[in-house]
Structures are given as structure tokens and as C-alpha cells.
Amino acid sequence: MSNMIQFVANHDDLSTDKGFQFKFYCDKCRNGHMSRFLPNKIGIAGELMRAAGSLFGGHFYDAGTAAYHVQRAIGGKAHDDALETAVQEGKTYFKQCTRCGHWVCPDVCWNHTAGLCEDCAPDEHEELAAQQRQAAREQIQTKTRAQDYTQNLDFLGQAQISQCGSCQAKLNPGQKFCPECGQPSAAVEPKEKFCGDCGASVKPGQRFCAECGSKQ
């Protein structure tokens, strides 16, 4: 080709040997447009010859192979022509910013008043709304950090998370029984026991009274 094809850098080439198709993206928001599919006449002819070769027991296999090599040989010109057609069509859906050179979509990323993309010339009302939301977010973070959410926590490690010895369910501080299985909490001190004969204090697990010797 004698002339370079100039357009947005963000694009996908979706072309195959069946035809040519391209997808162009806005440099700012990545929204895009897809070009119309342009059939590749050489590719279609090659497929027809390969199909005929298979139909007649491979007699035209060499013709199909030759068509494939022909397509490869002249595919560059056909591809460039299709790309140039797609570019001319695609340019109608984008605007180029004269300040940064980016191609952007006119509906979302173009400031029609300034004649520049919104990266270079943000819309005043959109920018104000965005900055207000940003300021509100920062103020919420500042005020949230100013509050004390830990004043009731025991930082000396005395309030520890415990589990039920029977079913391993989580027990909150001060719970006397497991809410899942009803097992008494090990963290709760057992009630003090006394000897039934002499009234002396009996420790947990003690089988005989230490004062009178009676069995407990």
C-alpha cells in the first residue's frame, strides 16, 4: 500500500481465511465497534475446491492446496484493503483528541463543549460530582477512624475465645452452658460443695471429707 493506515491503537483483528473483520476500542473506556464482515473471496474459493476434492475422492486436492498458497500470497493486499475499509467506517464512530491524540467514543468520553477528550478536558458537572463523592468517602474514613470501637475489648488477654469441650462450638465470654449441646462450660467455676456430715468445704473431685472422713 502507498499510504499508512492511521487509527486507534486499541483494536482486535478477527480476520480468518473466510473473511475479514475488525473490532476497534475507545482509548479511554474500551467500549468498541465491530466492522462488518467482508468475505475473503480467495479463501472461499479455496474451501470450495477443497470440498470438491473431498467429494471426488481427492482428485482436486492439489488444486485446493494451490488455492491455499495463492491466498497466502495475496492475502496481505486483501487484508490491508479490508482493514482500510473498516478504518474508514470506524472513524465515524470515534473522535480524535487534538491534545493527546487518543481516539475516544463521542457519547461517553468526549467533551463536546471543549472539543477535547474528557481525559484532557473533564466535564465540569461530572468532575464536580466525582470529587464530591471522593471527598465524602475521605470524610467518612476520617470520622470512622476517629471513633473508638475497641473500648470494651480486653487487651490484657483475659477475655479469650473458648470452645465447648464436647462439640467444639464457640462459647462467648460468660456463657455457662454450650448453646449447641448444653455441656457446662469449663470456664465457669463450679459451685462450692460442703460435707453433708460436718459442713466442711469439699474441693471438686474430692471423694472423702478432709475433716471427718465421710464419703462424699
PDB file of C-alpha atoms in Angstrom:
ATOM      1  CA  MET A   1       0.000   0.000   0.000  1.00  0.00           C
ATOM      2  CA  SER A   2       1.164   3.515  -0.725  1.00  0.00           C
ATOM      3  CA  ASN A   3      -0.416   5.102   2.354  1.00  0.00           C
ATOM      4  CA  MET A   4      -0.219   4.129   6.025  1.00  0.00           C
ATOM      5  CA  ILE A   5      -3.495   3.279   7.757  1.00  0.00           C
ATOM      6  CA  GLN A   6      -3.933   5.556  10.780  1.00  0.00           C
ATOM      7  CA  PHE A   7      -6.428   4.813  13.519  1.00  0.00           C
ATOM      8  CA  VAL A   8      -6.902   3.809  17.137  1.00  0.00           C
ATOM      9  CA  ALA A   9      -4.178   1.532  18.525  1.00  0.00           C
ATOM     10  CA  ASN A  10      -6.662  -0.490  20.580  1.00  0.00           C
ATOM     11  CA  HIS A  11      -8.166  -2.966  18.126  1.00  0.00           C
ATOM     12  CA  ASP A  12      -8.592  -6.692  17.559  1.00  0.00           C
ATOM     13  CA  ASP A  13      -8.085  -8.375  14.207  1.00  0.00           C
ATOM     14  CA  LEU A  14     -10.767 -11.051  13.952  1.00  0.00           C
ATOM     15  CA  SER A  15      -9.961 -11.999  10.369  1.00  0.00           C
ATOM     16  CA  THR A  16      -9.748 -15.601   9.189  1.00  0.00           C
ATOM     17  CA  ASP A  17      -9.277 -17.257   5.817  1.00  0.00           C
ATOM     18  CA  LYS A  18     -13.083 -16.971   5.412  1.00  0.00           C
ATOM     19  CA  GLY A  19     -13.098 -13.189   5.613  1.00  0.00           C
ATOM     20  CA  PHE A  20     -12.013 -10.006   7.363  1.00  0.00           C
ATOM     21  CA  GLN A  21     -13.423  -8.321  10.452  1.00  0.00           C
ATOM     22  CA  PHE A  22     -12.002  -5.867  12.969  1.00  0.00           C
ATOM     23  CA  LYS A  23     -13.046  -4.520  16.353  1.00  0.00           C
ATOM     24  CA  PHE A  24     -11.983  -1.020  17.412  1.00  0.00           C
ATOM     25  CA  TYR A  25     -11.961   0.184  21.021  1.00  0.00           C
ATOM     26  CA  CYS A  26     -12.206   3.617  22.636  1.00  0.00           C
ATOM     27  CA  ASP A  27      -8.796   4.566  24.094  1.00  0.00           C
ATOM     28  CA  LYS A  28     -10.474   5.733  27.310  1.00  0.00           C
ATOM     29  CA  CYS A  29     -13.403   3.486  28.246  1.00  0.00           C
ATOM     30  CA  ARG A  30     -12.670   0.489  25.978  1.00  0.00           C
ATOM     31  CA  ASN A  31     -16.177   0.449  24.520  1.00  0.00           C
ATOM     32  CA  GLY A  32     -15.974  -0.536  20.890  1.00  0.00           C
ATOM     33  CA  HIS A  33     -17.420  -1.121  17.461  1.00  0.00           C
ATOM     34  CA  MET A  34     -17.040  -4.142  15.217  1.00  0.00           C
ATOM     35  CA  SER A  35     -16.699  -3.724  11.472  1.00  0.00           C
ATOM     36  CA  ARG A  36     -18.920  -5.545   9.055  1.00  0.00           C
ATOM     37  CA  PHE A  37     -17.679  -8.946   7.917  1.00  0.00           C
ATOM     38  CA  LEU A  38     -16.033  -8.822   4.489  1.00  0.00           C
ATOM     39  CA  PRO A  39     -15.781 -12.256   2.831  1.00  0.00           C
ATOM     40  CA  ASN A  40     -12.389 -13.346   1.567  1.00  0.00           C
ATOM     41  CA  LYS A  41     -13.070 -14.452  -1.999  1.00  0.00           C
ATOM     42  CA  ILE A  42      -9.801 -16.347  -2.323  1.00  0.00           C
ATOM     43  CA  GLY A  43     -10.434 -18.149   0.968  1.00  0.00           C
ATOM     44  CA  ILE A  44     -13.959 -19.127  -0.061  1.00  0.00           C
ATOM     45  CA  ALA A  45     -12.713 -20.353  -3.449  1.00  0.00           C
ATOM     46  CA  GLY A  46     -10.094 -22.463  -1.717  1.00  0.00           C
ATOM     47  CA  GLU A  47     -12.700 -24.003   0.582  1.00  0.00           C
ATOM     48  CA  LEU A  48     -14.916 -24.848  -2.413  1.00  0.00           C
ATOM     49  CA  MET A  49     -12.035 -26.555  -4.212  1.00  0.00           C
ATOM     50  CA  ARG A  50     -11.056 -28.491  -1.092  1.00  0.00           C
ATOM     51  CA  ALA A  51     -14.684 -29.575  -0.673  1.00  0.00           C
ATOM     52  CA  ALA A  52     -14.798 -30.661  -4.327  1.00  0.00           C
ATOM     53  CA  GLY A  53     -11.549 -32.556  -3.863  1.00  0.00           C
ATOM     54  CA  SER A  54     -13.015 -34.481  -0.941  1.00  0.00           C
ATOM     55  CA  LEU A  55     -16.232 -35.139  -2.854  1.00  0.00           C
ATOM     56  CA  PHE A  56     -14.432 -36.647  -5.873  1.00  0.00           C
ATOM     57  CA  GLY A  57     -12.012 -38.774  -3.922  1.00  0.00           C
ATOM     58  CA  GLY A  58      -9.233 -36.230  -3.631  1.00  0.00           C
ATOM     59  CA  HIS A  59      -8.703 -35.565  -7.347  1.00  0.00           C
ATOM     60  CA  PHE A  60      -8.739 -31.829  -6.685  1.00  0.00           C
ATOM     61  CA  TYR A  61      -6.603 -31.912  -3.550  1.00  0.00           C
ATOM     62  CA  ASP A  62      -3.684 -30.326  -5.349  1.00  0.00           C
ATOM     63  CA  ALA A  63      -5.955 -27.531  -6.580  1.00  0.00           C
ATOM     64  CA  GLY A  64      -7.115 -26.875  -3.034  1.00  0.00           C
ATOM     65  CA  THR A  65      -3.547 -26.773  -1.773  1.00  0.00           C
ATOM     66  CA  ALA A  66      -2.617 -24.412  -4.572  1.00  0.00           C
ATOM     67  CA  ALA A  67      -5.538 -22.130  -3.698  1.00  0.00           C
ATOM     68  CA  TYR A  68      -4.329 -22.042  -0.081  1.00  0.00           C
ATOM     69  CA  HIS A  69      -0.872 -20.913  -1.166  1.00  0.00           C
ATOM     70  CA  VAL A  70      -2.401 -18.339  -3.527  1.00  0.00           C
ATOM     71  CA  GLN A  71      -4.468 -16.984  -0.655  1.00  0.00           C
ATOM     72  CA  ARG A  72      -1.338 -16.696   1.489  1.00  0.00           C
ATOM     73  CA  ALA A  73       0.491 -14.931  -1.312  1.00  0.00           C
ATOM     74  CA  ILE A  74      -2.136 -12.257  -1.954  1.00  0.00           C
ATOM     75  CA  GLY A  75      -3.818 -12.247   1.463  1.00  0.00           C
ATOM     76  CA  GLY A  76      -1.750  -9.266   2.580  1.00  0.00           C
ATOM     77  CA  LYS A  77      -3.234  -6.976  -0.051  1.00  0.00           C
ATOM     78  CA  ALA A  78      -6.753  -8.268   0.531  1.00  0.00           C
ATOM     79  CA  HIS A  79      -6.304  -7.906   4.281  1.00  0.00           C
ATOM     80  CA  ASP A  80      -4.978  -4.346   4.007  1.00  0.00           C
ATOM     81  CA  ASP A  81      -7.844  -3.327   1.746  1.00  0.00           C
ATOM     82  CA  ALA A  82     -10.352  -4.762   4.201  1.00  0.00           C
ATOM     83  CA  LEU A  83      -8.620  -3.034   7.118  1.00  0.00           C
ATOM     84  CA  GLU A  84      -8.644   0.304   5.313  1.00  0.00           C
ATOM     85  CA  THR A  85     -12.366  -0.081   4.605  1.00  0.00           C
ATOM     86  CA  ALA A  86     -13.012  -0.949   8.259  1.00  0.00           C
ATOM     87  CA  VAL A  87     -10.929   2.020   9.443  1.00  0.00           C
ATOM     88  CA  GLN A  88     -12.862   4.467   7.284  1.00  0.00           C
ATOM     89  CA  GLU A  89     -16.085   3.046   8.667  1.00  0.00           C
ATOM     90  CA  GLY A  90     -14.767   3.003  12.240  1.00  0.00           C
ATOM     91  CA  LYS A  91     -13.609   6.626  12.186  1.00  0.00           C
ATOM     92  CA  THR A  92     -17.223   7.745  12.017  1.00  0.00           C
ATOM     93  CA  TYR A  93     -17.780   6.265  15.489  1.00  0.00           C
ATOM     94  CA  PHE A  94     -14.781   7.882  17.227  1.00  0.00           C
ATOM     95  CA  LYS A  95     -13.261  11.325  17.703  1.00  0.00           C
ATOM     96  CA  GLN A  96      -9.540  12.049  17.953  1.00  0.00           C
ATOM     97  CA  CYS A  97      -8.384  14.434  20.645  1.00  0.00           C
ATOM     98  CA  THR A  98      -6.001  17.029  19.212  1.00  0.00           C
ATOM     99  CA  ARG A  99      -4.285  17.410  22.586  1.00  0.00           C
ATOM    100  CA  CYS A 100      -3.393  13.788  23.447  1.00  0.00           C
ATOM    101  CA  GLY A 101      -4.096  12.077  20.129  1.00  0.00           C
ATOM    102  CA  HIS A 102      -6.391   9.437  21.598  1.00  0.00           C
ATOM    103  CA  TRP A 103      -9.427   8.150  19.724  1.00  0.00           C
ATOM    104  CA  VAL A 104     -12.467   8.127  22.016  1.00  0.00           C
ATOM    105  CA  CYS A 105     -16.177   7.437  21.744  1.00  0.00           C
ATOM    106  CA  PRO A 106     -18.213  10.664  21.423  1.00  0.00           C
ATOM    107  CA  ASP A 107     -21.119   9.551  23.634  1.00  0.00           C
ATOM    108  CA  VAL A 108     -19.167   8.836  26.817  1.00  0.00           C
ATOM    109  CA  CYS A 109     -15.593  10.115  26.618  1.00  0.00           C
ATOM    110  CA  TRP A 110     -15.783  13.292  24.533  1.00  0.00           C
ATOM    111  CA  ASN A 111     -16.291  16.831  25.868  1.00  0.00           C
ATOM    112  CA  HIS A 112     -18.275  18.445  23.052  1.00  0.00           C
ATOM    113  CA  THR A 113     -18.033  21.922  24.611  1.00  0.00           C
ATOM    114  CA  ALA A 114     -14.236  21.875  24.833  1.00  0.00           C
ATOM    115  CA  GLY A 115     -13.674  19.817  21.689  1.00  0.00           C
ATOM    116  CA  LEU A 116     -11.288  17.505  23.565  1.00  0.00           C
ATOM    117  CA  CYS A 117     -11.483  14.103  25.209  1.00  0.00           C
ATOM    118  CA  GLU A 118     -12.576  14.018  28.842  1.00  0.00           C
ATOM    119  CA  ASP A 119      -9.101  12.984  29.984  1.00  0.00           C
ATOM    120  CA  CYS A 120      -7.824  16.354  28.751  1.00  0.00           C
ATOM    121  CA  ALA A 121     -10.984  18.383  29.449  1.00  0.00           C
ATOM    122  CA  PRO A 122     -13.238  16.721  32.042  1.00  0.00           C
ATOM    123  CA  ASP A 123     -16.909  17.596  32.058  1.00  0.00           C
ATOM    124  CA  GLU A 124     -17.394  20.144  34.856  1.00  0.00           C
ATOM    125  CA  HIS A 125     -20.582  18.631  36.273  1.00  0.00           C
ATOM    126  CA  GLU A 126     -19.271  15.064  36.134  1.00  0.00           C
ATOM    127  CA  GLU A 127     -15.978  16.119  37.702  1.00  0.00           C
ATOM    128  CA  LEU A 128     -17.769  18.027  40.481  1.00  0.00           C
ATOM    129  CA  ALA A 129     -19.991  15.047  41.284  1.00  0.00           C
ATOM    130  CA  ALA A 130     -16.985  12.711  41.275  1.00  0.00           C
ATOM    131  CA  GLN A 131     -14.939  14.989  43.549  1.00  0.00           C
ATOM    132  CA  GLN A 132     -17.884  15.353  45.940  1.00  0.00           C
ATOM    133  CA  ARG A 133     -18.188  11.581  46.227  1.00  0.00           C
ATOM    134  CA  GLN A 134     -14.409  11.293  46.707  1.00  0.00           C
ATOM    135  CA  ALA A 135     -14.471  13.940  49.447  1.00  0.00           C
ATOM    136  CA  ALA A 136     -17.419  12.220  51.146  1.00  0.00           C
ATOM    137  CA  ARG A 137     -15.533   8.923  51.052  1.00  0.00           C
ATOM    138  CA  GLU A 138     -12.436  10.511  52.624  1.00  0.00           C
ATOM    139  CA  GLN A 139     -14.517  12.258  55.325  1.00  0.00           C
ATOM    140  CA  ILE A 140     -16.278   9.006  56.194  1.00  0.00           C
ATOM    141  CA  GLN A 141     -12.901   7.289  56.544  1.00  0.00           C
ATOM    142  CA  THR A 142     -11.580  10.109  58.762  1.00  0.00           C
ATOM    143  CA  LYS A 143     -14.634  10.182  61.030  1.00  0.00           C
ATOM    144  CA  THR A 144     -14.779   6.414  61.209  1.00  0.00           C
ATOM    145  CA  ARG A 145     -11.160   6.204  62.344  1.00  0.00           C
ATOM    146  CA  ALA A 146     -11.838   8.857  64.996  1.00  0.00           C
ATOM    147  CA  GLN A 147     -14.339   6.598  66.758  1.00  0.00           C
ATOM    148  CA  ASP A 148     -13.228   4.123  69.417  1.00  0.00           C
ATOM    149  CA  TYR A 149     -14.625   0.708  68.540  1.00  0.00           C
ATOM    150  CA  THR A 150     -12.372  -1.210  70.965  1.00  0.00           C
ATOM    151  CA  GLN A 151     -13.162   0.379  74.315  1.00  0.00           C
ATOM    152  CA  ASN A 152     -14.934  -2.765  75.573  1.00  0.00           C
ATOM    153  CA  LEU A 153     -12.204  -5.171  74.456  1.00  0.00           C
ATOM    154  CA  ASP A 154      -9.828  -6.708  76.968  1.00  0.00           C
ATOM    155  CA  PHE A 155      -6.355  -6.010  75.602  1.00  0.00           C
ATOM    156  CA  LEU A 156      -4.673  -7.855  78.504  1.00  0.00           C
ATOM    157  CA  GLY A 157      -5.776 -11.180  77.071  1.00  0.00           C
ATOM    158  CA  GLN A 158      -8.194 -12.084  79.867  1.00  0.00           C
ATOM    159  CA  ALA A 159     -11.231 -12.293  77.584  1.00  0.00           C
ATOM    160  CA  GLN A 160     -10.316 -15.280  75.472  1.00  0.00           C
ATOM    161  CA  ILE A 161     -12.360 -17.142  72.906  1.00  0.00           C
ATOM    162  CA  SER A 162     -13.206 -20.596  74.188  1.00  0.00           C
ATOM    163  CA  GLN A 163     -14.777 -23.724  72.729  1.00  0.00           C
ATOM    164  CA  CYS A 164     -17.083 -26.358  74.080  1.00  0.00           C
ATOM    165  CA  GLY A 165     -15.129 -29.424  75.191  1.00  0.00           C
ATOM    166  CA  SER A 166     -17.831 -31.694  73.825  1.00  0.00           C
ATOM    167  CA  CYS A 167     -18.859 -30.318  70.402  1.00  0.00           C
ATOM    168  CA  GLN A 168     -16.199 -27.582  69.881  1.00  0.00           C
ATOM    169  CA  ALA A 169     -18.839 -24.903  69.357  1.00  0.00           C
ATOM    170  CA  LYS A 170     -17.736 -21.307  70.010  1.00  0.00           C
ATOM    171  CA  LEU A 171     -18.521 -20.041  73.502  1.00  0.00           C
ATOM    172  CA  ASN A 172     -18.890 -16.366  74.285  1.00  0.00           C
ATOM    173  CA  PRO A 173     -17.364 -14.971  77.475  1.00  0.00           C
ATOM    174  CA  GLY A 174     -19.567 -15.668  80.497  1.00  0.00           C
ATOM    175  CA  GLN A 175     -21.637 -18.459  78.907  1.00  0.00           C
ATOM    176  CA  LYS A 176     -22.249 -21.197  81.478  1.00  0.00           C
ATOM    177  CA  PHE A 177     -23.537 -23.790  79.037  1.00  0.00           C
ATOM    178  CA  CYS A 178     -22.859 -24.604  75.399  1.00  0.00           C
ATOM    179  CA  PRO A 179     -25.693 -23.248  73.189  1.00  0.00           C
ATOM    180  CA  GLU A 180     -25.295 -26.238  70.850  1.00  0.00           C
ATOM    181  CA  CYS A 181     -25.150 -29.286  73.110  1.00  0.00           C
ATOM    182  CA  GLY A 182     -25.830 -27.962  76.631  1.00  0.00           C
ATOM    183  CA  GLN A 183     -22.486 -29.085  78.069  1.00  0.00           C
ATOM    184  CA  PRO A 184     -21.383 -26.964  81.070  1.00  0.00           C
ATOM    185  CA  SER A 185     -18.618 -24.535  80.216  1.00  0.00           C
ATOM    186  CA  ALA A 186     -15.201 -25.324  81.611  1.00  0.00           C
ATOM    187  CA  ALA A 187     -14.544 -21.606  82.134  1.00  0.00           C
ATOM    188  CA  VAL A 188     -17.359 -21.363  84.698  1.00  0.00           C
ATOM    189  CA  GLU A 189     -16.192 -22.027  88.246  1.00  0.00           C
ATOM    190  CA  PRO A 190     -18.151 -24.895  89.849  1.00  0.00           C
ATOM    191  CA  LYS A 191     -20.278 -24.171  92.893  1.00  0.00           C
ATOM    192  CA  GLU A 192     -18.600 -24.754  96.240  1.00  0.00           C
ATOM    193  CA  LYS A 193     -19.555 -28.087  97.903  1.00  0.00           C
ATOM    194  CA  PHE A 194     -19.754 -28.904 101.589  1.00  0.00           C
ATOM    195  CA  CYS A 195     -19.600 -32.138 103.556  1.00  0.00           C
ATOM    196  CA  GLY A 196     -23.068 -33.434 104.438  1.00  0.00           C
ATOM    197  CA  ASP A 197     -21.905 -34.624 107.868  1.00  0.00           C
ATOM    198  CA  CYS A 198     -19.685 -31.881 109.247  1.00  0.00           C
ATOM    199  CA  GLY A 199     -20.279 -28.997 106.822  1.00  0.00           C
ATOM    200  CA  ALA A 200     -16.598 -28.641 105.881  1.00  0.00           C
ATOM    201  CA  SER A 201     -15.699 -27.367 102.435  1.00  0.00           C
ATOM    202  CA  VAL A 202     -15.098 -30.116  99.857  1.00  0.00           C
ATOM    203  CA  LYS A 203     -12.989 -29.495  96.790  1.00  0.00           C
ATOM    204  CA  PRO A 204     -14.086 -30.669  93.321  1.00  0.00           C
ATOM    205  CA  GLY A 205     -13.210 -34.349  92.791  1.00  0.00           C
ATOM    206  CA  GLN A 206     -12.609 -34.938  96.495  1.00  0.00           C
ATOM    207  CA  ARG A 207     -14.081 -38.353  97.487  1.00  0.00           C
ATOM    208  CA  PHE A 208     -13.802 -38.081 101.287  1.00  0.00           C
ATOM    209  CA  CYS A 209     -14.183 -35.157 103.654  1.00  0.00           C
ATOM    210  CA  ALA A 210     -10.840 -33.944 104.905  1.00  0.00           C
ATOM    211  CA  GLU A 211     -12.323 -33.095 108.316  1.00  0.00           C
ATOM    212  CA  CYS A 212     -14.494 -36.080 109.250  1.00  0.00           C
ATOM    213  CA  GLY A 213     -13.556 -38.694 106.659  1.00  0.00           C
ATOM    214  CA  SER A 214     -17.117 -39.317 105.481  1.00  0.00           C
ATOM    215  CA  LYS A 215     -17.572 -40.382 101.884  1.00  0.00           C
ATOM    216  CA  GLN A 216     -18.832 -37.736  99.528  1.00  0.00           C
TER     217      GLN A 216
END
